[in-house]
Tab-separated table of C-alpha atoms in Angstrom:
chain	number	residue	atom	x	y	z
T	10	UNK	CA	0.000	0.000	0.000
T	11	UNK	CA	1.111	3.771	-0.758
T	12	UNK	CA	2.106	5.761	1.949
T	13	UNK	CA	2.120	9.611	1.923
T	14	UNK	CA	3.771	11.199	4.250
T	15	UNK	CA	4.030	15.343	4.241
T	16	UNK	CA	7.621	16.320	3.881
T	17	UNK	CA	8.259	19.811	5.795
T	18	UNK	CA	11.799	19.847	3.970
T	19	UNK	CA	9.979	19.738	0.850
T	20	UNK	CA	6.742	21.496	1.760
T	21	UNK	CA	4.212	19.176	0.021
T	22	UNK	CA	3.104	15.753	0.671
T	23	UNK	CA	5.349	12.615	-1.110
T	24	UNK	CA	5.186	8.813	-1.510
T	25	UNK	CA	7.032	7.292	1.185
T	26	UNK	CA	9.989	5.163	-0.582
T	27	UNK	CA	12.371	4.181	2.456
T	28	UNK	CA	16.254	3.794	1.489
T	29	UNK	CA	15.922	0.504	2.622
T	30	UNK	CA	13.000	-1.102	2.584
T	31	UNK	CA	13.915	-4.209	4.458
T	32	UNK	CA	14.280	-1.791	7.433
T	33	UNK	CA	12.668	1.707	7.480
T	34	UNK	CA	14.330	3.600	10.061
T	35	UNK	CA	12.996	6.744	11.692
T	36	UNK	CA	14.165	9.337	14.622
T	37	UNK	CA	11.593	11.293	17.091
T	38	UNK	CA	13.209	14.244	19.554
T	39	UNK	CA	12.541	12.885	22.926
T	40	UNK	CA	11.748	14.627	26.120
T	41	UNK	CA	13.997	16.425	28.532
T	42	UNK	CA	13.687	14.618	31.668
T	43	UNK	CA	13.219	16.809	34.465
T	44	UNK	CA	9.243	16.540	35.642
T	45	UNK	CA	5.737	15.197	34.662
T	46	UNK	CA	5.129	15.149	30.679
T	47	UNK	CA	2.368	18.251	29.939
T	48	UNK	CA	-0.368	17.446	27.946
T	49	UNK	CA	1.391	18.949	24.767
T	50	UNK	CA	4.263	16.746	25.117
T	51	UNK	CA	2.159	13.591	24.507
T	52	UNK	CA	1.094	14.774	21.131
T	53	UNK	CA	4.670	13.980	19.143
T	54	UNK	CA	4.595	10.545	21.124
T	55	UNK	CA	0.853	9.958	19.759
T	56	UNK	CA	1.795	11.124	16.100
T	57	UNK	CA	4.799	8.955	15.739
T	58	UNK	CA	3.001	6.271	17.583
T	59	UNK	CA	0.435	5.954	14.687
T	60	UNK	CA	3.241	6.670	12.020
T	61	UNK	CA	5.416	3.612	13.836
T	62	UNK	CA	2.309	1.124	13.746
T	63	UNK	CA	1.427	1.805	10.521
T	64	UNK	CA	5.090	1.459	8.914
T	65	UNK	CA	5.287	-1.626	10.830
T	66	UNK	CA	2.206	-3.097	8.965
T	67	UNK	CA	4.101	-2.740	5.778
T	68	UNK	CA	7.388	-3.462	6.179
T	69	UNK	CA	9.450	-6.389	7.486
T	70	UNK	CA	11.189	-4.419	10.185
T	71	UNK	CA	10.349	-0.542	11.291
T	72	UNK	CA	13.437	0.511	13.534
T	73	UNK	CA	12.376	3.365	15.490
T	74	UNK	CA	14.769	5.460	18.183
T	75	UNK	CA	13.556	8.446	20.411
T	76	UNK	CA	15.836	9.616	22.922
T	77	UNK	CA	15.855	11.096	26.282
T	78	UNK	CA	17.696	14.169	26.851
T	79	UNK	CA	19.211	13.451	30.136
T	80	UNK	CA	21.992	15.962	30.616
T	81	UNK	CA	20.541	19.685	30.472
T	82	UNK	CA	20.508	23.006	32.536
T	83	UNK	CA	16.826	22.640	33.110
T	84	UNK	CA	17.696	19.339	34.781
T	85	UNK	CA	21.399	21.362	36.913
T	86	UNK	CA	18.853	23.621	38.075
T	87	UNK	CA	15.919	20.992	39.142
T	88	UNK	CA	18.965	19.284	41.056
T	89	UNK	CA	20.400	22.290	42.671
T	90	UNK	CA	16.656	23.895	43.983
T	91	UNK	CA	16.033	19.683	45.169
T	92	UNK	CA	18.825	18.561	47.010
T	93	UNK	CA	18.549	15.127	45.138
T	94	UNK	CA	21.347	14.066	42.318
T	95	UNK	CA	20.787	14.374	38.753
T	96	UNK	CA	20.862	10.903	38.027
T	97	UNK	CA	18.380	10.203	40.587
T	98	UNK	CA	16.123	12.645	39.273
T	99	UNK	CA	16.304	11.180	35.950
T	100	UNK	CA	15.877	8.014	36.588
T	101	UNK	CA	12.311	8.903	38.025
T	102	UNK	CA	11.109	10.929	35.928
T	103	UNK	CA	12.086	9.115	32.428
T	104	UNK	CA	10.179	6.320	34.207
T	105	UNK	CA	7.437	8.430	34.621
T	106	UNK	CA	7.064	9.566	31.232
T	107	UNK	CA	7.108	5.705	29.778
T	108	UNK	CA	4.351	4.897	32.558
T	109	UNK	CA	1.837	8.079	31.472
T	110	UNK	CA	3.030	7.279	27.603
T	111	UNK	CA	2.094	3.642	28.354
T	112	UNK	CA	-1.313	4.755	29.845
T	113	UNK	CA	-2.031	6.202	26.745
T	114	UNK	CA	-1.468	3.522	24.690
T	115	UNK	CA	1.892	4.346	23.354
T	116	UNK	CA	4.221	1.363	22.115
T	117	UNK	CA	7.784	1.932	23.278
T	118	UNK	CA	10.366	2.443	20.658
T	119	UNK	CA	12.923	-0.312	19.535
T	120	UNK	CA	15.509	2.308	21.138
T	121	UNK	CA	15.634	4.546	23.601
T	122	UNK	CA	18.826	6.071	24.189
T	123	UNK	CA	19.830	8.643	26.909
T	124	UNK	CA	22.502	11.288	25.941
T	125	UNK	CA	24.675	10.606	28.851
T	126	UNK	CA	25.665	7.373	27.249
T	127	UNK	CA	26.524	8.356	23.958
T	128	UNK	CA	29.038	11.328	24.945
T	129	UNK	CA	32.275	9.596	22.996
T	130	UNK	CA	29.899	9.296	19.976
T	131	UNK	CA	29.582	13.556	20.502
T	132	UNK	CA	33.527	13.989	21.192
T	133	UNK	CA	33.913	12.086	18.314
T	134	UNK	CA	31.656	14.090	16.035
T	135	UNK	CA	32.584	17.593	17.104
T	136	UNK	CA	36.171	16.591	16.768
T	137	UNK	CA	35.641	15.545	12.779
T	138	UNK	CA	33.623	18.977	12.367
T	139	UNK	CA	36.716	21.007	14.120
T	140	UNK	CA	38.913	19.257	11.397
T	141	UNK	CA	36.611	20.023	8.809
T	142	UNK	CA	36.768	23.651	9.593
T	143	UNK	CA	32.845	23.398	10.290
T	144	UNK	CA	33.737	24.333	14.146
T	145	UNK	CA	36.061	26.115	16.392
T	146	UNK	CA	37.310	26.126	19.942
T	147	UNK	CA	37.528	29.142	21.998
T	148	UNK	CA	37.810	29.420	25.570
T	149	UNK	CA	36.626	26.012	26.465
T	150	UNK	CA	33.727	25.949	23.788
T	151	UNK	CA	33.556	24.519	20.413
T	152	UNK	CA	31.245	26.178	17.990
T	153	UNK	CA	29.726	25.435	14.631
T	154	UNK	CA	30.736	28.063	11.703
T	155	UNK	CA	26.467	28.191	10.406
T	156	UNK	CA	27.862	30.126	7.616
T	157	UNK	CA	30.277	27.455	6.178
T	158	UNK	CA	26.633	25.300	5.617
T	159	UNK	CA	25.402	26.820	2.431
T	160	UNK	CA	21.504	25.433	3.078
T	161	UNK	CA	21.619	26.534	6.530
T	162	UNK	CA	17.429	27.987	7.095
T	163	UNK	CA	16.601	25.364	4.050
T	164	UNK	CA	14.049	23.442	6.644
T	165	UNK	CA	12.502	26.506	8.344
T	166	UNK	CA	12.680	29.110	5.109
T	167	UNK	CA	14.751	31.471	6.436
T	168	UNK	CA	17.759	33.232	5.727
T	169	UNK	CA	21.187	33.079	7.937
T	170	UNK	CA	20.645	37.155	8.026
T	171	UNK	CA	16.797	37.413	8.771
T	172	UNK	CA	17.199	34.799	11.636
T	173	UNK	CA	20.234	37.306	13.201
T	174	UNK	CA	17.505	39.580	12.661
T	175	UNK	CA	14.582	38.032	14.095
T	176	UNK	CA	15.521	35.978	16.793
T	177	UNK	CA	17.167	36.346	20.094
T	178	UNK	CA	20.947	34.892	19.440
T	179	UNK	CA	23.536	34.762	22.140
T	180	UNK	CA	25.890	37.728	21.779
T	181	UNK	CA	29.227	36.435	23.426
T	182	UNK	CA	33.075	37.203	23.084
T	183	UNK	CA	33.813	33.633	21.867
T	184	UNK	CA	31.972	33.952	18.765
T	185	UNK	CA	33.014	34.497	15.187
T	186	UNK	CA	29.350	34.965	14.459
T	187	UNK	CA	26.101	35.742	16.156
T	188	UNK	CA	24.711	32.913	14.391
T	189	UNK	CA	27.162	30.288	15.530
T	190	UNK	CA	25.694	27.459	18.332
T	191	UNK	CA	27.496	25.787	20.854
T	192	UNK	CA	28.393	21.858	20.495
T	193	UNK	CA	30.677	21.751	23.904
T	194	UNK	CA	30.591	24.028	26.772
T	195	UNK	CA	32.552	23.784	29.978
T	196	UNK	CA	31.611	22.748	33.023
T	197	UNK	CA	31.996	23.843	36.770
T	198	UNK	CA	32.856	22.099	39.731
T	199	UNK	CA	29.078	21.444	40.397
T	200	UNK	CA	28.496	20.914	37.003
T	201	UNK	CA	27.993	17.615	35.129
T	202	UNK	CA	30.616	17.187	33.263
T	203	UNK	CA	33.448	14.965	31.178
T	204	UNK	CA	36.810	15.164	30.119
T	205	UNK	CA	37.271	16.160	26.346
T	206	UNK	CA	40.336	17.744	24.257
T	207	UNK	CA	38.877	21.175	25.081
T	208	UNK	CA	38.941	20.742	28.538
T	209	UNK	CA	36.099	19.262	31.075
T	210	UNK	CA	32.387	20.061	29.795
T	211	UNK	CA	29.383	18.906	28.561
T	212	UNK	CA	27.548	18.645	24.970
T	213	UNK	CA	25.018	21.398	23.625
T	214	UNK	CA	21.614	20.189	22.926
T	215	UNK	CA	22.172	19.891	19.401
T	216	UNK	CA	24.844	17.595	18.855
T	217	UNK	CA	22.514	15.218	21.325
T	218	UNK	CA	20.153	13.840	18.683
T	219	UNK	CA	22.901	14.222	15.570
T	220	UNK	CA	24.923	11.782	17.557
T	221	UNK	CA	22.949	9.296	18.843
T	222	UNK	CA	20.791	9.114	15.207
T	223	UNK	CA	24.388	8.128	13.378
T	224	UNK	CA	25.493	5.850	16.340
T	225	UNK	CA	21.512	4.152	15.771
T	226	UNK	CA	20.442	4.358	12.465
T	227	UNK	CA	23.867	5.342	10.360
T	228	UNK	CA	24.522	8.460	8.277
T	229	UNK	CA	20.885	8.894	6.421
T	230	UNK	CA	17.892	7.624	7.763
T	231	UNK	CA	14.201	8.074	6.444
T	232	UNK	CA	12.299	9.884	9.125
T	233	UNK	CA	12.757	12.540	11.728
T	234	UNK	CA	9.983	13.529	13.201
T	235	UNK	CA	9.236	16.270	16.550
T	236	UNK	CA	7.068	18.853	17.194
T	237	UNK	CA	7.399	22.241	15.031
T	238	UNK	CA	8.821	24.011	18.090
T	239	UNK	CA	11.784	21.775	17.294
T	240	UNK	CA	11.926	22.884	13.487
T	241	UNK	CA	14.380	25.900	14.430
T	242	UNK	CA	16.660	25.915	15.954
T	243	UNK	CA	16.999	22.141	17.243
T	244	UNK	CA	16.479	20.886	13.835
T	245	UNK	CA	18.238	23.036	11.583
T	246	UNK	CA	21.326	22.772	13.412
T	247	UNK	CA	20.929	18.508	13.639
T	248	UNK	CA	20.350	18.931	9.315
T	249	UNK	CA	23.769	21.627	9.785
T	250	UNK	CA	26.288	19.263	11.587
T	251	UNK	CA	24.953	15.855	10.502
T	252	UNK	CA	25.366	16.625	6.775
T	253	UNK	CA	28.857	18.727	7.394
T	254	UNK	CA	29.798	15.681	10.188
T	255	UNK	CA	29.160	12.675	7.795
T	256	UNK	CA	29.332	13.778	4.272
T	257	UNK	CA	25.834	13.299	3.104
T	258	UNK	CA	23.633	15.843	1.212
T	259	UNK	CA	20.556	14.733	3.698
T	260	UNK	CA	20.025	13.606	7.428
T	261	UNK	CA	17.075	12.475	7.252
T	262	UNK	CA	14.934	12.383	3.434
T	263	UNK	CA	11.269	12.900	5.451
T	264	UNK	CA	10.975	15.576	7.982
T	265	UNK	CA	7.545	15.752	9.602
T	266	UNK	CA	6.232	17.925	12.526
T	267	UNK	CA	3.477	18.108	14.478
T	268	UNK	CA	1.876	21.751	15.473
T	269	UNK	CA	0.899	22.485	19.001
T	270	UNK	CA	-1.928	21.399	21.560
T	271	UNK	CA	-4.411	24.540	22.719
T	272	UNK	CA	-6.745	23.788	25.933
T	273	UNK	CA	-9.911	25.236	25.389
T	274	UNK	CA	-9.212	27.837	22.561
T	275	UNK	CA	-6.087	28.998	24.175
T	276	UNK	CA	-1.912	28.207	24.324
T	277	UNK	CA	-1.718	25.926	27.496
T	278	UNK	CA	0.198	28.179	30.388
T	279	UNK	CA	0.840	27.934	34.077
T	280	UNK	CA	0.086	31.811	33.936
T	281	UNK	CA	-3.742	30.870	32.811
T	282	UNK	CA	-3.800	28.311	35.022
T	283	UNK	CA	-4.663	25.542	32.060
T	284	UNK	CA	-1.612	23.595	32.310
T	285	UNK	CA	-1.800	20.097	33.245
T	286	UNK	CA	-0.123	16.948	32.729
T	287	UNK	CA	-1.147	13.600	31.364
T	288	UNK	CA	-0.985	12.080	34.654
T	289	UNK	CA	-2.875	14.958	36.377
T	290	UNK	CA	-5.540	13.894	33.798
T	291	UNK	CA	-5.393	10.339	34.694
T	292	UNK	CA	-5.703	10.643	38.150
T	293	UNK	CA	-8.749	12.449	37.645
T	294	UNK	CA	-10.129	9.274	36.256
T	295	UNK	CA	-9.950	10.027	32.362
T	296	UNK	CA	-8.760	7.203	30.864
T	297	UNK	CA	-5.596	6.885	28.514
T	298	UNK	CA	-8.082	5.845	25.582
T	299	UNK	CA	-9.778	8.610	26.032
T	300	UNK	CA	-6.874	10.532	26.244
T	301	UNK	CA	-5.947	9.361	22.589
T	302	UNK	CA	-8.754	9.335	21.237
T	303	UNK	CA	-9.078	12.863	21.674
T	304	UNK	CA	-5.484	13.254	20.388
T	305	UNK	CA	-5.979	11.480	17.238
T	306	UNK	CA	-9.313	13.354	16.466
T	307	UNK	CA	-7.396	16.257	15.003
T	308	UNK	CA	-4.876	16.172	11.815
T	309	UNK	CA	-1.588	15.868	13.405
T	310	UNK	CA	-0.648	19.437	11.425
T	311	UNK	CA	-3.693	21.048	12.794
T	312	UNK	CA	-3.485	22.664	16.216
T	313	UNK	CA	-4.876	20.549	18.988
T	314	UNK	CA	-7.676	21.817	21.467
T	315	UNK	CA	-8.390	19.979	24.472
T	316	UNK	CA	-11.603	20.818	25.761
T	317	UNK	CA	-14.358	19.227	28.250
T	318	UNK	CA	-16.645	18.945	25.603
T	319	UNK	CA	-14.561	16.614	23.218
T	320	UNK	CA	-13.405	14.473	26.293
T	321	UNK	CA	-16.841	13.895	27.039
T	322	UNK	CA	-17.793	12.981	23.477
T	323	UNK	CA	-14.656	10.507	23.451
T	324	UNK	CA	-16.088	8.956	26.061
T	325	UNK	CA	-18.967	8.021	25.054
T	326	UNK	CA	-18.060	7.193	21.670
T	327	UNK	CA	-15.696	4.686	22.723
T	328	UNK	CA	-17.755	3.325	25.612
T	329	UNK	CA	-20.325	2.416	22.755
T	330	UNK	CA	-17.979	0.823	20.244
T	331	UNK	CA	-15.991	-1.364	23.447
T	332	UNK	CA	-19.763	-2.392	23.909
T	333	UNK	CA	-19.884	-3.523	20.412
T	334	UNK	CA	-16.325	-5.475	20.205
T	335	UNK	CA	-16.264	-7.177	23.310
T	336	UNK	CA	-16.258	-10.732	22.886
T	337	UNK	CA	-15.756	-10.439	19.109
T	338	UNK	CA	-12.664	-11.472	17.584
T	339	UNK	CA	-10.768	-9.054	15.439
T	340	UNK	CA	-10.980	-9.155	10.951
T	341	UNK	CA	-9.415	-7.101	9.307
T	342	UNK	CA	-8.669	-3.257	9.035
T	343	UNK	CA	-10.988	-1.923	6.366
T	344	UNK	CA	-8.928	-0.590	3.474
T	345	UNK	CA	-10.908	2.811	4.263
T	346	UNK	CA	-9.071	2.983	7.175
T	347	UNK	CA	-5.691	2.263	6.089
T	348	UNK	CA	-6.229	4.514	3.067
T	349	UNK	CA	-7.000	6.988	5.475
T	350	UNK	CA	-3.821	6.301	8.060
T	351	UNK	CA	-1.882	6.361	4.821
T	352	UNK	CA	-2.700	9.630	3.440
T	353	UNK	CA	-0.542	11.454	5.958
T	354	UNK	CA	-1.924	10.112	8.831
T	355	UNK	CA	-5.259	11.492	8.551
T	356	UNK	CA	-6.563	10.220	11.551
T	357	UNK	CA	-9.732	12.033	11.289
T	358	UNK	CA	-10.623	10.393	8.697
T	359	UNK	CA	-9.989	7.248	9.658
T	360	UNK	CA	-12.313	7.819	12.760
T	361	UNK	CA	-14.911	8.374	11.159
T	362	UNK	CA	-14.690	5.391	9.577
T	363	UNK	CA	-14.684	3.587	12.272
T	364	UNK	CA	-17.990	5.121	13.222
T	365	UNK	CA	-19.291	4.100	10.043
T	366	UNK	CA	-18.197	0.558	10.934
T	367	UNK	CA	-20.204	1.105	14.579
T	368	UNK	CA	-23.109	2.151	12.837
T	369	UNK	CA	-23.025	-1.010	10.572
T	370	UNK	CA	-22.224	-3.338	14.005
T	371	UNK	CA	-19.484	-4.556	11.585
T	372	UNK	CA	-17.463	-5.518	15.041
T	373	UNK	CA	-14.710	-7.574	13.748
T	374	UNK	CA	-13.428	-4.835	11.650
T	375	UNK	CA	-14.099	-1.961	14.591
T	376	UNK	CA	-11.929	-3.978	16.602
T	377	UNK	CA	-9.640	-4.493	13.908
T	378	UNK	CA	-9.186	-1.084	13.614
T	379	UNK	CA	-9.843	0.431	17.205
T	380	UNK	CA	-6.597	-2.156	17.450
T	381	UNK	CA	-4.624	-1.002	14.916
T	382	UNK	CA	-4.805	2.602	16.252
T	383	UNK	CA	-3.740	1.744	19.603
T	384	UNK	CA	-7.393	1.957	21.146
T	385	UNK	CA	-7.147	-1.268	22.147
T	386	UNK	CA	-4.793	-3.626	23.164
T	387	UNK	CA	-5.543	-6.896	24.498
T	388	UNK	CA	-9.039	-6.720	25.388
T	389	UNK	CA	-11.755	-3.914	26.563
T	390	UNK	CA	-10.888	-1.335	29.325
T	391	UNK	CA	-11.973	-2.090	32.346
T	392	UNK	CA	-13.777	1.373	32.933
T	393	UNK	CA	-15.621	0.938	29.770
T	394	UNK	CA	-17.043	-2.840	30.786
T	395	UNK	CA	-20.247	-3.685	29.079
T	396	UNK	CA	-23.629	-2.649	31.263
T	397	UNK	CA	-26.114	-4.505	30.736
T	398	UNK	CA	-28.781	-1.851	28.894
T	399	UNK	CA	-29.677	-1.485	25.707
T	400	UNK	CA	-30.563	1.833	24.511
T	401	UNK	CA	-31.175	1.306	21.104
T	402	UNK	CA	-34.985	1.841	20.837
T	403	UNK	CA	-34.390	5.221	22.806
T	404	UNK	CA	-32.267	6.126	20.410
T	405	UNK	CA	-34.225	5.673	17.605
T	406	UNK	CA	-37.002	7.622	19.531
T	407	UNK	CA	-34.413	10.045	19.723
T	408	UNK	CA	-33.407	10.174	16.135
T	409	UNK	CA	-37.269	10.881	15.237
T	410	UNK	CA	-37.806	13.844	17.968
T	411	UNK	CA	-34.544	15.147	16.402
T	412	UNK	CA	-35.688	15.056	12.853
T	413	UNK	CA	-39.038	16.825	14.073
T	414	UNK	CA	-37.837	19.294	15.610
T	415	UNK	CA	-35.466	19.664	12.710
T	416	UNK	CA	-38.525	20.368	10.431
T	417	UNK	CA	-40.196	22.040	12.595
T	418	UNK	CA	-37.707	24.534	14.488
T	419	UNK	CA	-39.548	23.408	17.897
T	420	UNK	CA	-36.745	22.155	20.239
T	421	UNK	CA	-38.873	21.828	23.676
T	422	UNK	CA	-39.047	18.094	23.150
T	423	UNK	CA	-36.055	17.247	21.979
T	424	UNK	CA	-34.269	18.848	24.502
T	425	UNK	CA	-36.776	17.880	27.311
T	426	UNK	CA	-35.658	14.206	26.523
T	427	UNK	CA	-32.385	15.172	26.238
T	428	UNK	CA	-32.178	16.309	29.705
T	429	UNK	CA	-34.088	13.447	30.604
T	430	UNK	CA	-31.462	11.012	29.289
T	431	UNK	CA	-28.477	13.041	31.198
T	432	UNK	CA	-30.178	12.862	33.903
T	433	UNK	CA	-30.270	9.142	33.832
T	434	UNK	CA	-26.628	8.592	33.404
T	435	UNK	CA	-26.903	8.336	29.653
T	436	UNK	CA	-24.200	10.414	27.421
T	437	UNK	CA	-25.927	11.688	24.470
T	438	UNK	CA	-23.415	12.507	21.426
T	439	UNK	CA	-25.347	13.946	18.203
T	440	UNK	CA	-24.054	13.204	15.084
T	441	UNK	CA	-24.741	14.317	11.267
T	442	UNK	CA	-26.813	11.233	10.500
T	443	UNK	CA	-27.838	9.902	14.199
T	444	UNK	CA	-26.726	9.735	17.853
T	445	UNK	CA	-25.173	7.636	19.942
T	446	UNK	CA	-26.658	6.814	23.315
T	447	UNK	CA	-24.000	5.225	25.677
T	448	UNK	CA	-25.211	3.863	29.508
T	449	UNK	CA	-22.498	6.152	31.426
T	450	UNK	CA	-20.862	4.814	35.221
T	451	UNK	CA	-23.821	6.587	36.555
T	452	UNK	CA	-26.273	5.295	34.901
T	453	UNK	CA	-29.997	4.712	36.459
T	454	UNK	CA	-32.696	3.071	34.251
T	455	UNK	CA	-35.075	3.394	36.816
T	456	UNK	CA	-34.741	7.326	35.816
T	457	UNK	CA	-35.892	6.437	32.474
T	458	UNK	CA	-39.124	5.204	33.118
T	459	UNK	CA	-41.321	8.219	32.224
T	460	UNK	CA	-39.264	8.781	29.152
């Protein structure tokens, strides 16, 4: 089957031809590991998630790394303010971002490397770019020369001279050029550090993922993916050193990015008191499906709004369809489905297939594909278990009251038996063409006597 992928280097959507198809190999910028994942970090894990099951459906083996940056200020500063050691810290906390990824249905990658390990890879690299005249030492830093990499701004559209305009570069003495980043930088006593041939330091961000990508997946690969925060600087200056480091006209040939996650209409912020994490969501009893679900309901390059309503809806929606599955065993994905998945991962799309495949109780292939998407794994939630009503002759009063009041612009009824059904525990989600009527965990059929 075709896949097309949307190709942010190229700016238009391509057929996906890996450079070895015997093993597609593909790269995803991992988290810094100093807290709790927020809500917006789990939507490059989700993205990459899908991408990663459905390469693996197609191709013999699907080799897939996302690191963990483990050696960063942000992570100095969360061990000076704590008392406790950096390794400590991120030890815990890289465990808790595999446990919240794994609630929401996230398959771990094949590898998962952490920076700390793959310092000699660095030394090694920023040594070959110093003798390349691609980098210079001074005073205990090595920096890359942007200018001596002619397609330097190729991946973000812009120019070496409008970014120096635009953005907010570091001005310092050690610089030949504004523009220049930092590969090594020394370290303090209290700093973590390691011994180098420009002194005791540490690696800049950069040189991280450029590193550990070569030492995994060689000198070209076929996919890098992040989120398009990461498009400049983080990935310009990967695309910068990688091709200068190794030779090679391309890092990766695909470069796809994922835009950002809004909670109710607006940019998630501590300072509007909307930021949350995925397990601050989970231990207020929304489930990882849900969690997903609500993910995946938005093109990947679409901004992402959380809201109360759509968690709601999720809900509901999938505590109908586990109603419909359980017990059934699994056919197979639709093509409609898989068409969808691979025309750039239109997820979308491919859900509302899958609610075409409800509303024809064609079960095998629901769970087939609620499966394929991650929605299910082994069997049906636990939170959604079956209950033991059926609601389908309410909801084909429903549908007629609807299509009344549609005709008639009188909504008293409908929304008298509307309020009626809430009350009873029932979650009413309207559709185009019908509703769905799903018994919710407080459900009370006694309440829908009079109805």
């Amino acid at each position: 089957m075709d896949i097309h992928l949307y190709n942010t280097a190229t700016r238009r959507k391509e057929l996906f031809a890996p450079l070895d198809p015997e093993n597609v190999r593909m790269y995803v910028c991992g988290p810094t590991v100093y807290d709790r994942a927020h809500l917006g970090n789990a939507r490059p894990v989700l993205v990459f998630d899908i991408l990663y099951r459905l390469l693996k459906t197609q191709y013999p083996r699907v080799t897939y790394v996302r690191n963990f940056t483990d050696v960063d200020d942000k992570i100095n500063a969360r061990a000076a303010e704590s008392g406790r050691s950096i390794g400590e810290i991120t030890a815990e906390t890289s465990q808790w971002f595999l446990d919240d990824m794994g609630a929401i249905g996230a398959l771990e990658p094949d590898h998962m490397p952490r920076a700390t390990a793959y310092i000699a890879e660095m030394v090694e690299m920023i040594a070959g770019l110093i003798e390349g005249g691609f980098a210079y030492a001074r005073e205990g830093h090595v920096l890359f020369r942007v200018r001596e990499y002619a397609r330097y701004g190729a991946l973000s559209g812009r120019s070496v001279d409008d970014m120096i305009a635009g953005a907010r570069v570091e001005v310092a003495p050690y610089k030949e050029d504004p523009m220049d980043f930092v590969l090594w930088k020394p370290s303090d006593d209290q700093t973590p550090g390691w011994d180098s041939p420009w002194g005791r330091g540490r690696p800049g961000w950069h040189i991280e993922c450029s590193a550990m990508a070569k030492a995994l997946l060689g000198d070209r690969f076929d996919i890098h993916g992040g989120g398009n925060d990461l498009m400049f600087p983080h990935h310009e200056n990967e695309i910068a050193q990688s091709c200068c480091a190794n030779g090679t006209e391309q890092m990766a040939t695909v470069w796809m990015h994922n835009e950002m996650l809004q909670v109710e209409g607006k940019k998630m912020s501590k300072s509007l008191g909307n930021f949350f994490t995925v397990r601050d969501l989970l231990e207020q009893g929304v489930p990882g499906e849900v969690i997903r679900f609500v993910m995946l309901s938005t093109h990947y390059r679409k901004p992402m709004d959380w809201t109360e309503k759509k968690r709601a809806e999720a809900e509901a929606t999938l505590r109908k369809w586990y109603g419909q599955v359980e017990g059934a065993d699994a056919g197979q994905v639709p093509q409609a489905v898989m068409q969808a998945l691979a025309d750039d991962l239109n997820t979308p799309q491919a859900i509302g297939e899958m609610h075409q495949l409800a509303q024809n109780s064609d079960a095998s292939a629901l769970l087939a594909s609620l499966r394929l998407v991650g929605l299910v794994a082994d069997g049906v939630p636990a939170w959604a278990a079956a209950t033991d009503a059926d609601l389908s002759a309410y909801e084909a009063a429903f549908s007629t009251v609807r299509a009344e009041a549609m005709a008639t612009k009188d909504f008293s009824k409908l929304d008298a038996m509307k309020q009626m059904l809430v009350a009873a525990g029932v979650e009413v989600k309207m559709r185009k063409d019908g509703v769905d009527l799903v018994a919710g965990p407080a459900f009370d059929p006694s309440k829908l006597e009079d109805l």
